[in-house]
CSV table of C-alpha atoms in Angstrom, one decimal:
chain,number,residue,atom,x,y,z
A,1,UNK,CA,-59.9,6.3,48.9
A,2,UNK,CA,-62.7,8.6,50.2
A,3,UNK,CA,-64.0,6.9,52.8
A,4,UNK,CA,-64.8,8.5,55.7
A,5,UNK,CA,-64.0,6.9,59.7
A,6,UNK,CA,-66.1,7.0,61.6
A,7,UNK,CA,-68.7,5.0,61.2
A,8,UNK,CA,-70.6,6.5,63.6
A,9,UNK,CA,-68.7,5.8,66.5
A,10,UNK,CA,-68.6,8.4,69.1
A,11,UNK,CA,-64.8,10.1,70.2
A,12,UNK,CA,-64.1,11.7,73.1
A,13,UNK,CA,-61.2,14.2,73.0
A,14,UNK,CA,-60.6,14.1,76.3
A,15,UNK,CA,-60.4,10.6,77.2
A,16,UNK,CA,-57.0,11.0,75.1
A,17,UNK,CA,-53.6,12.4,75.1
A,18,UNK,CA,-53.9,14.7,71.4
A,19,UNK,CA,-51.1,12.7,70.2
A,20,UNK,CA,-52.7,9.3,70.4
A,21,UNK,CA,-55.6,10.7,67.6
A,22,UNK,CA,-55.3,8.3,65.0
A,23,UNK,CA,-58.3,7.0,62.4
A,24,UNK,CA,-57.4,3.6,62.6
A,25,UNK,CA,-59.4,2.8,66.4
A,26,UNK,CA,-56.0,2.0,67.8
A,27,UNK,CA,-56.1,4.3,70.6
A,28,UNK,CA,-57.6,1.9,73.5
A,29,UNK,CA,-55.0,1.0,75.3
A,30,UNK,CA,-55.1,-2.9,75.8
A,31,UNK,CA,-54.9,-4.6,79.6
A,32,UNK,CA,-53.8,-2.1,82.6
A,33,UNK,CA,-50.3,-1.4,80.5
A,34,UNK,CA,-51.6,2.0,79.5
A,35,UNK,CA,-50.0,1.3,76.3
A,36,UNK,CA,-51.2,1.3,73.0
A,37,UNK,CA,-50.4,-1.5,70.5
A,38,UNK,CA,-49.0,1.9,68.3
A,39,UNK,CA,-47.5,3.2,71.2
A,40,UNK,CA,-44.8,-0.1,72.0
A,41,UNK,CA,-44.5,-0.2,67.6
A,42,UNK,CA,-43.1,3.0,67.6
A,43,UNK,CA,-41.2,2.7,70.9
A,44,UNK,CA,-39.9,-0.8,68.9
A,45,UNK,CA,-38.9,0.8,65.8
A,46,UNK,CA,-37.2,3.3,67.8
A,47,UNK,CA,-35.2,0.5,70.1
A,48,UNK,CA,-34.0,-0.5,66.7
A,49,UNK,CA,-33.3,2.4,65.4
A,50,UNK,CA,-31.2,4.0,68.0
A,51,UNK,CA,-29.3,0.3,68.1
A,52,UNK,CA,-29.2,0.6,64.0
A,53,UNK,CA,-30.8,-2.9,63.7
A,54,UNK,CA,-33.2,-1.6,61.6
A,55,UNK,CA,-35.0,1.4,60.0
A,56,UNK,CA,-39.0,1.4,59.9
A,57,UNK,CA,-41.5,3.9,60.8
A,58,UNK,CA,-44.7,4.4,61.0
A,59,UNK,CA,-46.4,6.1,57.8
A,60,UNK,CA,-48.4,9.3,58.7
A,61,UNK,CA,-52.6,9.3,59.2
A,62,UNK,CA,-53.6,10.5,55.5
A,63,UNK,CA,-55.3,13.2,55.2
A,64,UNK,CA,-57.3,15.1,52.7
A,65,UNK,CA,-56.8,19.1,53.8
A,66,UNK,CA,-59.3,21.2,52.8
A,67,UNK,CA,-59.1,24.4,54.1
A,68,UNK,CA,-55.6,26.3,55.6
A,69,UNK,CA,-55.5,29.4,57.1
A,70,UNK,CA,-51.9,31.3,57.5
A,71,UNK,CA,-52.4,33.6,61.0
A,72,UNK,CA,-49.4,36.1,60.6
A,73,UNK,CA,-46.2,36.0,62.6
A,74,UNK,CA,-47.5,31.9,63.8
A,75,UNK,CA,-48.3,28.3,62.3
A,76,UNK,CA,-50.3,27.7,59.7
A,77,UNK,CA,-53.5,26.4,61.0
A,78,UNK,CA,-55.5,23.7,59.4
A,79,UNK,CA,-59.3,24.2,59.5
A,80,UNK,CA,-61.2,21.7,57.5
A,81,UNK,CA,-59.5,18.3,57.0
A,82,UNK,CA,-60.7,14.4,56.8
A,83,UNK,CA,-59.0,11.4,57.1
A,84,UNK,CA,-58.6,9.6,54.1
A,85,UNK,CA,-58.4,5.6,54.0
A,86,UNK,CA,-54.9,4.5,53.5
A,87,UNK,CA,-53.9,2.8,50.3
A,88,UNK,CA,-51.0,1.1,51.6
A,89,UNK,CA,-50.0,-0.8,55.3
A,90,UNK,CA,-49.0,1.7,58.3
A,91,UNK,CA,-45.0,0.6,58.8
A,92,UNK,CA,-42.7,-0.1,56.7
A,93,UNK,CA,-38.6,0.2,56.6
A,94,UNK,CA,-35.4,-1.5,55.7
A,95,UNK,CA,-33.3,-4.4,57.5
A,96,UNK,CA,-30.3,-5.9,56.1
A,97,UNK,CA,-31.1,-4.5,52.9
A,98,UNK,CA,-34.3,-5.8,52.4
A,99,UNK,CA,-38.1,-3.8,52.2
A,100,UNK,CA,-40.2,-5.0,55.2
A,101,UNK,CA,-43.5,-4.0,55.3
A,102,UNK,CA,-46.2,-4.5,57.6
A,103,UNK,CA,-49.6,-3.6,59.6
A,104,UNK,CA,-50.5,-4.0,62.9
A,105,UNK,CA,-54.0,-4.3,64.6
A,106,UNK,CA,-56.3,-5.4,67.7
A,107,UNK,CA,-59.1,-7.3,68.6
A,108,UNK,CA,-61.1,-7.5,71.8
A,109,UNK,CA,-61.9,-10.6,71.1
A,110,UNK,CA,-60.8,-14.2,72.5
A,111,UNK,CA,-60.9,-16.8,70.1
A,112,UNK,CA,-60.4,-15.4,66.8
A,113,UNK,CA,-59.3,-12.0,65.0
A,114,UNK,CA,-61.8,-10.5,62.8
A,115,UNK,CA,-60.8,-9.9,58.7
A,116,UNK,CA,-63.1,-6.7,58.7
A,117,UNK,CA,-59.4,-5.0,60.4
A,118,UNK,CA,-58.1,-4.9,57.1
A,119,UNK,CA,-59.4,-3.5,54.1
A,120,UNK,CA,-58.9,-4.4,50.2
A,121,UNK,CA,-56.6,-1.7,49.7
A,122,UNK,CA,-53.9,-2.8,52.0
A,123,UNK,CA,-54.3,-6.3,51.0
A,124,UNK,CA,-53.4,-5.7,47.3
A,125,UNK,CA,-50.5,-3.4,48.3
A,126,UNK,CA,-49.7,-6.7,50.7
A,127,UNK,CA,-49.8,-8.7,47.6
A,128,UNK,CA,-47.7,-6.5,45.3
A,129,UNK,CA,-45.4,-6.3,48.1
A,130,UNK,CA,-44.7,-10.1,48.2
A,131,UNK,CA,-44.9,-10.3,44.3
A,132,UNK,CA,-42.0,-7.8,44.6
A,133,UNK,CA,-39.7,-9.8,46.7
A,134,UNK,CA,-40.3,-7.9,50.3
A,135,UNK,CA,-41.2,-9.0,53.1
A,136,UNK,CA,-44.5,-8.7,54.3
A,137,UNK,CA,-46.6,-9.8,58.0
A,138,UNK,CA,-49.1,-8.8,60.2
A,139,UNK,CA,-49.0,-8.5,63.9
A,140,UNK,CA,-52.4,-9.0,65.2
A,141,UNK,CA,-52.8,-8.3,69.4
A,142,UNK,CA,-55.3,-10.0,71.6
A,143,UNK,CA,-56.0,-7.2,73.7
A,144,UNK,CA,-57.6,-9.0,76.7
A,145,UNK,CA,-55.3,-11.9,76.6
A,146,UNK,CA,-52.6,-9.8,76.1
A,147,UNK,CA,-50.7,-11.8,73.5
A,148,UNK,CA,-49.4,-10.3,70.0
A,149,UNK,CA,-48.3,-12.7,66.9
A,150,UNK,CA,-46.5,-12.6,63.4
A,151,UNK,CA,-48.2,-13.9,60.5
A,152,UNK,CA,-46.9,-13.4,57.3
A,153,UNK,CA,-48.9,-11.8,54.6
A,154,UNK,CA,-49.3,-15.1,52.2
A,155,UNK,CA,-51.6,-16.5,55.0
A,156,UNK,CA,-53.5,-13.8,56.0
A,157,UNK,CA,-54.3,-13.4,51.8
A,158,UNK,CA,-55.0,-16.8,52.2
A,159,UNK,CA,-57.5,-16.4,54.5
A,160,UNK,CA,-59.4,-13.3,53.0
A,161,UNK,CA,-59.4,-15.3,50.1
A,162,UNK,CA,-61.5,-17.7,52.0
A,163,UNK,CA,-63.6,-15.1,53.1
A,164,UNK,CA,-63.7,-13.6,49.6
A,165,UNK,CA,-64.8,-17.2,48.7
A,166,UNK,CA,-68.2,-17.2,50.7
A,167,UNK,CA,-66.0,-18.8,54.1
A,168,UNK,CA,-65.6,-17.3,57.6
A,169,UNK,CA,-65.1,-13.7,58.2
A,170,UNK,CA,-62.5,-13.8,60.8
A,171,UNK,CA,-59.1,-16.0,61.6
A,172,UNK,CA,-59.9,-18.3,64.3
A,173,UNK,CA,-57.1,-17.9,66.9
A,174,UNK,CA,-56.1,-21.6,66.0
A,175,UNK,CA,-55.2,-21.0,62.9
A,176,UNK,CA,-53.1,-17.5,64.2
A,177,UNK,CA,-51.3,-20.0,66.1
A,178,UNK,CA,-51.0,-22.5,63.9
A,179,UNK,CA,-49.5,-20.6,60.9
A,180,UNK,CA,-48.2,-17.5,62.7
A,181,UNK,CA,-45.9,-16.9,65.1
A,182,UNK,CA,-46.3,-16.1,69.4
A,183,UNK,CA,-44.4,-12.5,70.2
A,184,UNK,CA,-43.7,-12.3,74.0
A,185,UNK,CA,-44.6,-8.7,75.1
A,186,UNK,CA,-40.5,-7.6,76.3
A,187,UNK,CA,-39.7,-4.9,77.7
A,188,UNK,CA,-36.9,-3.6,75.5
A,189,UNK,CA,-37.7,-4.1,72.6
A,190,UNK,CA,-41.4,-4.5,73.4
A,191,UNK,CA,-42.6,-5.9,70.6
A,192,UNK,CA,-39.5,-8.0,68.8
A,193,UNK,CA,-40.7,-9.1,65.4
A,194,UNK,CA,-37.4,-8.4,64.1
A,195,UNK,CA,-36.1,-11.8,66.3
A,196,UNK,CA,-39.4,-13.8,64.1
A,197,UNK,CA,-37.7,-12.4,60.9
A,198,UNK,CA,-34.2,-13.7,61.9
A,199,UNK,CA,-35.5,-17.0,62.9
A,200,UNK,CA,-37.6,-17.4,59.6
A,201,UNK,CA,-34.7,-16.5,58.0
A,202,UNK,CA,-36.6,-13.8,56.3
A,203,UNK,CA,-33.8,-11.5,55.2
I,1,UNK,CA,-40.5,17.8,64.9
I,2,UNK,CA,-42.7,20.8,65.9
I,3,UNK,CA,-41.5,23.5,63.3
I,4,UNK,CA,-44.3,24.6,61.9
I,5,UNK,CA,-43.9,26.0,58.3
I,6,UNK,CA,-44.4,28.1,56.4
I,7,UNK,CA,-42.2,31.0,57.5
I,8,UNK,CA,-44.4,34.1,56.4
I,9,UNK,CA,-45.1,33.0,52.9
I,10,UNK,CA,-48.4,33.5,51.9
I,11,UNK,CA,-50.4,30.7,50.4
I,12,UNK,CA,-53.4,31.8,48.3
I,13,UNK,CA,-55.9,28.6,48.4
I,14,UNK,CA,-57.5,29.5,45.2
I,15,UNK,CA,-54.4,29.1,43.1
I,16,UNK,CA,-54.3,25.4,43.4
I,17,UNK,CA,-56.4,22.7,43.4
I,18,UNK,CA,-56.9,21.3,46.4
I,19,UNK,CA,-55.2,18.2,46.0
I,20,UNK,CA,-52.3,19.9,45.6
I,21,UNK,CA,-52.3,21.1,49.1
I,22,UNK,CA,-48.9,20.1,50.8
I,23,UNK,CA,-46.4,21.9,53.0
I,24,UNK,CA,-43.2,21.2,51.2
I,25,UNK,CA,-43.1,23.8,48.5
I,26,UNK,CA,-43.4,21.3,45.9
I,27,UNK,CA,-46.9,23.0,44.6
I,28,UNK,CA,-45.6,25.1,41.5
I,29,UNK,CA,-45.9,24.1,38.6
I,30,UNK,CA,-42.4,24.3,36.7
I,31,UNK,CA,-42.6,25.4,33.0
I,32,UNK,CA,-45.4,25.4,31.3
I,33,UNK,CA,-46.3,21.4,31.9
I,34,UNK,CA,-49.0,22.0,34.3
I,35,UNK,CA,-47.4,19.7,36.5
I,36,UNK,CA,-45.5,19.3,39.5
I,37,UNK,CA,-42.7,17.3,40.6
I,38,UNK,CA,-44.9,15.4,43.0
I,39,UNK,CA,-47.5,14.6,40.7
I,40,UNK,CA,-45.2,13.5,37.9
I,41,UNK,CA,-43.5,11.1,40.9
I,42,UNK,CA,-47.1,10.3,41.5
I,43,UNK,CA,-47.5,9.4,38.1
I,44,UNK,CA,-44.4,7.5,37.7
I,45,UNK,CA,-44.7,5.7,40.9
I,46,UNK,CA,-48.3,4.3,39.6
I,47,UNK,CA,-47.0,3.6,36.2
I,48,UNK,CA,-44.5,1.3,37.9
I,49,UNK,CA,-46.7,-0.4,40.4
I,50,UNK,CA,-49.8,-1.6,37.3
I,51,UNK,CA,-46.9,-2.8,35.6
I,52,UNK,CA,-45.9,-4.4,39.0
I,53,UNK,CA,-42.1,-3.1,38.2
I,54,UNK,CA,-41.7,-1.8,41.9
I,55,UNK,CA,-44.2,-0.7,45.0
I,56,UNK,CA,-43.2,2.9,45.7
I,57,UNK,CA,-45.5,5.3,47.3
I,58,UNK,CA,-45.2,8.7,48.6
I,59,UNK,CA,-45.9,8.9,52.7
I,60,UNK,CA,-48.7,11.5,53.6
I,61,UNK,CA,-48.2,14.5,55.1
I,62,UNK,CA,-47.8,14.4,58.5
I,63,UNK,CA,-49.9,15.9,60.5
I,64,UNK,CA,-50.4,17.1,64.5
I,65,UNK,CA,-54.2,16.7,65.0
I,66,UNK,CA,-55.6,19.1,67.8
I,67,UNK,CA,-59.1,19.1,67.3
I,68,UNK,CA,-61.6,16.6,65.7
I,69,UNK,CA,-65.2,16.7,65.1
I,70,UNK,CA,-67.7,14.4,65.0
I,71,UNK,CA,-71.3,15.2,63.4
I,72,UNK,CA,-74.0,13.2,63.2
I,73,UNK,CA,-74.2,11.1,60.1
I,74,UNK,CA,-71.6,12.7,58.5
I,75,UNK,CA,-67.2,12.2,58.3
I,76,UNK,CA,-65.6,13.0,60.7
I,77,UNK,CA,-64.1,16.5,60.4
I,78,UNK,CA,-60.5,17.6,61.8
I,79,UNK,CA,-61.0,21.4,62.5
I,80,UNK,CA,-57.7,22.0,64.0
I,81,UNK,CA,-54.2,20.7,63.0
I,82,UNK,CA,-50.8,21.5,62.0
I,83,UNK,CA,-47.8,21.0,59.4
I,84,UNK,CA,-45.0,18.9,61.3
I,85,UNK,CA,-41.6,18.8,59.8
I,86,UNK,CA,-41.3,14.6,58.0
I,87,UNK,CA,-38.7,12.6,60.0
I,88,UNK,CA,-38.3,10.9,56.7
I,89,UNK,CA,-37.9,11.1,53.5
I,90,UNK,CA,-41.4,11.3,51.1
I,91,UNK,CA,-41.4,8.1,49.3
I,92,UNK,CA,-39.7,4.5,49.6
I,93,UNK,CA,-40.4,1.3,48.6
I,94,UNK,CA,-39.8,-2.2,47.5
I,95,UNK,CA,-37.9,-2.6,43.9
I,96,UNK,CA,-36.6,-6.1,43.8
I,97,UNK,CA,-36.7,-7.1,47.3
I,98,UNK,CA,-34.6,-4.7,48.1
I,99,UNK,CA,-35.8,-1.1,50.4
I,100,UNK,CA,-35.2,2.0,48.3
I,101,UNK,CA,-35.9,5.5,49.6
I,102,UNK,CA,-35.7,9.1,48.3
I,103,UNK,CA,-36.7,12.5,48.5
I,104,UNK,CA,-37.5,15.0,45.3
I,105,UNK,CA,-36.8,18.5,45.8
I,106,UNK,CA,-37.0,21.6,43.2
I,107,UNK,CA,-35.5,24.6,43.2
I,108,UNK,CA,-35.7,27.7,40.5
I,109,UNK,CA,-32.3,28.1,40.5
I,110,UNK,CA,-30.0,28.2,37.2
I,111,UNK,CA,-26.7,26.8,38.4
I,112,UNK,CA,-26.9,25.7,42.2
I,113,UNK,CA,-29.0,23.4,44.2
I,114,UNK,CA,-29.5,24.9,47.7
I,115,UNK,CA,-29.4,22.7,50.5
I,116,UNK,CA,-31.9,24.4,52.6
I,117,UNK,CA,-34.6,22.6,50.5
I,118,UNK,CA,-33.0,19.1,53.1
I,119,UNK,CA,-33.5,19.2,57.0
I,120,UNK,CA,-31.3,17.5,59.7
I,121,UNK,CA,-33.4,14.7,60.4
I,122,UNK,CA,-34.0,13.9,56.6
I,123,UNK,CA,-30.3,13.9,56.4
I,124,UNK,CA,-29.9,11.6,59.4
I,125,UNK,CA,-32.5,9.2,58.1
I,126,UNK,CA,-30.8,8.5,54.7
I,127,UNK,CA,-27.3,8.1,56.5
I,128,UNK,CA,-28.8,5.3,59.0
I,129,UNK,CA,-30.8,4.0,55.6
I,130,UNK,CA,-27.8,3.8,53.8
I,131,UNK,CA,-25.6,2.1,56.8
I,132,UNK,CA,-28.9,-0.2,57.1
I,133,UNK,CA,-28.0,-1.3,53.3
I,134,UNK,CA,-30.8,0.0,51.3
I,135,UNK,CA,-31.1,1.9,48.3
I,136,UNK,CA,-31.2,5.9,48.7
I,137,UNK,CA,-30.9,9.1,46.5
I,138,UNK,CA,-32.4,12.5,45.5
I,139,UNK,CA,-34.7,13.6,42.9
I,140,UNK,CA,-33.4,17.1,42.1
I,141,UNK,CA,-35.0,19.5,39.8
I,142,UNK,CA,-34.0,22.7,38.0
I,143,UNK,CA,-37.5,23.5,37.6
I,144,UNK,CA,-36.6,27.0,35.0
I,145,UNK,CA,-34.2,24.6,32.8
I,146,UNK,CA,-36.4,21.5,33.3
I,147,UNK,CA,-33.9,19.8,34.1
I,148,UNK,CA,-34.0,16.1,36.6
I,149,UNK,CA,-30.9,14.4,38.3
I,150,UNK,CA,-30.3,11.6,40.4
I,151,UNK,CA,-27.9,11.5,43.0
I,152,UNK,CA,-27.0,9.2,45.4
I,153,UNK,CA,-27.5,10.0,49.0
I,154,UNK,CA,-24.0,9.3,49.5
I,155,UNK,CA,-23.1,12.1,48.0
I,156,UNK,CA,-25.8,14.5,48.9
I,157,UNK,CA,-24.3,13.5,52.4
I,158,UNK,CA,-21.0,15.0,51.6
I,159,UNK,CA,-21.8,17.9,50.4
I,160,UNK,CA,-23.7,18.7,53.6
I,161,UNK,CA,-21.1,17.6,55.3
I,162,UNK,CA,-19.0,20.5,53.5
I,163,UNK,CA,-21.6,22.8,54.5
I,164,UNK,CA,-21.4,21.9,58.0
I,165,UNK,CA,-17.8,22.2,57.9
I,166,UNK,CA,-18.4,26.1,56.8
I,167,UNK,CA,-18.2,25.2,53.1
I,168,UNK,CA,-20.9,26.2,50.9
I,169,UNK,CA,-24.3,26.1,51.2
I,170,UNK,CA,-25.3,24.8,48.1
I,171,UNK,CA,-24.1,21.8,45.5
I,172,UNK,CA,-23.2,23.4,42.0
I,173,UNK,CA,-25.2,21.7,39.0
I,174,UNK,CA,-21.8,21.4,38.4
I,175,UNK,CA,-21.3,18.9,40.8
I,176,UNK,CA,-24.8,17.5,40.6
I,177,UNK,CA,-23.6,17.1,36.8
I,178,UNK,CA,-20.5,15.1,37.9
I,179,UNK,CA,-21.7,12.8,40.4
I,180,UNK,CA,-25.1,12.5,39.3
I,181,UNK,CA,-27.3,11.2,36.4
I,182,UNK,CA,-29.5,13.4,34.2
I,183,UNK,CA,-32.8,11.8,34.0
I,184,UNK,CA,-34.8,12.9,30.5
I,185,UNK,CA,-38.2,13.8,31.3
I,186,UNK,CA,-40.7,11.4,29.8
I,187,UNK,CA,-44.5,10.7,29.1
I,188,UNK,CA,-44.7,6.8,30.4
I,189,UNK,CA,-42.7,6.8,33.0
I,190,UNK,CA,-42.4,10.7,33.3
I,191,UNK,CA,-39.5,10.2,35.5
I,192,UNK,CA,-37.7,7.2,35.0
I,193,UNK,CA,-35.3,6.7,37.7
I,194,UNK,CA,-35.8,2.9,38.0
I,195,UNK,CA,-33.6,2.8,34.4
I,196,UNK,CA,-30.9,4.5,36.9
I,197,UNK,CA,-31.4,2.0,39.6
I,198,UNK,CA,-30.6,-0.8,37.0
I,199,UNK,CA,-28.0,1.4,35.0
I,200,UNK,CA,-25.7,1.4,38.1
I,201,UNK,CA,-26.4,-2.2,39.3
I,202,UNK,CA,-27.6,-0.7,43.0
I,203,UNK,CA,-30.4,-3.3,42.8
């Protein structure tokens, strides 16, 4: 739970917007969209919730504060803060009833999505999820091909289990297409996972 | 989303350990337990989730990041940042496939349960939670009488209703006692309110 991002890559504050900061190196945008992968999730959950088809947000960057200083007659200010790993996946919500739960991430790459995106925490909370009856997937984005897929959370366990076992460190974008699912980039929603859900028959 | 709290009350950093840190006023400790709310929810939450009886977490704080620094060799270091009021409630989670959701409040009142401790949007979120058919309630505390109830959202949603309608400002323990359920304070689960869920068949 302690630790730290970065790993000694370098930021620049002002190649950003302040409120695309995150810790989880989602902040390049992917293509010429000028969108973030975050940035069409979040406009997403919105479409649905605005259109009360679902309810799911984004969980909020932990952080382990430090130090807080309390200016008078303004905001309090804090001054010494770190990011902390998360212990759980970024989004979850509700549709039809049901817990969905989920985590989203890039690659640059072409032909397959590295495992190092995900981290042992989140796949035991992935795990515990499913053991619990919820629903639970990744979407995974190709940034330079621009293409986004579902895959539920049995198979990617299935393949860190590999990995876990001494096999291949990544998903090879076969497999992502062999056991997941191919999410056209829309315009609203942009990202429709909720339409892979009701054609799984999900919830 | 950009109130900043707190509103002039002074916060003395050496009072509390630092993990405590939060902006929601849940920090004091209520009798002479040496705990708070949060942590015994904390507790309780983990107590559920070894025994793999639900997955329920509390969402970090959420944060506006403004400045972030980046030494050599060492974490990186957010030096400027600010409180933002939760667009959600603090915890949810998956109990038996199905979503549930709530937010814990305290108060150190004797015989009302003031409904400033709830904001607009959290109000807004259990209603389109509730219409999306998950589970939701409140944790309320009495933290002087040590006293825990759970109430459905349902009705937390009338009586702010009442209060938007010029009625009062705050639900009696009265009518906490009524529509509510006392939940006895325990040592494994402290705060049993999964016994509730299953008492009223909402799962």
């Amino acid at each position: 739970m302690e630790i730290h991002y970065p790993n000694g890559k370098k930021f620049n504050q002002n190649e950003l917007p302040k409120n695309r900061i995150t810790h989880t190196g989602k902040n390049e945008s992917y293509g010429n969209r000028g969108m973030t992968l975050e940035e069409d999730l979040n406009e997403t959950n919105k479409y649905y919730r605005d259109r009360k088809i679902a309810v799911v947000h984004k969980k909020p960057t932990p952080i382990q504060i430090v130090q807080v200083d309390y200016p008078k007659r303004s905001a309090a200010v804090i001054k010494e803060a770190y990011f902390k790993l998360a212990s759980t996946t970024d989004y979850n919500g509700v549709y039809k009833g049901k817990y969905i739960d989920f985590e989203a991430k890039e690659t640059r790459n072409f032909t397959s999505f590295p495992l190092k995106n995900f981290h042992q925490h989140q796949i035991s909370h992935m795990q515990a999820v499913i053991e619990q009856g919820g629903i639970c997937f990744v979407i995974l984005m190709f940034t330079k091909l621009k293409e986004v897929y579902f895959l539920e959370a049995k198979h990617l366990l299935g393949f860190w289990d590999r990995m876990k076992n001494g096999g291949r460190k990544s998903i090879t974008k076969g497999e992502i297409e062999q056991n997941g699912y191919f999410i056209p980039l829309g315009f609203q929603p942009r990202i429709d996972y909720i339409k892979i859900l009701d054609a799984l028959n999900l919830c």
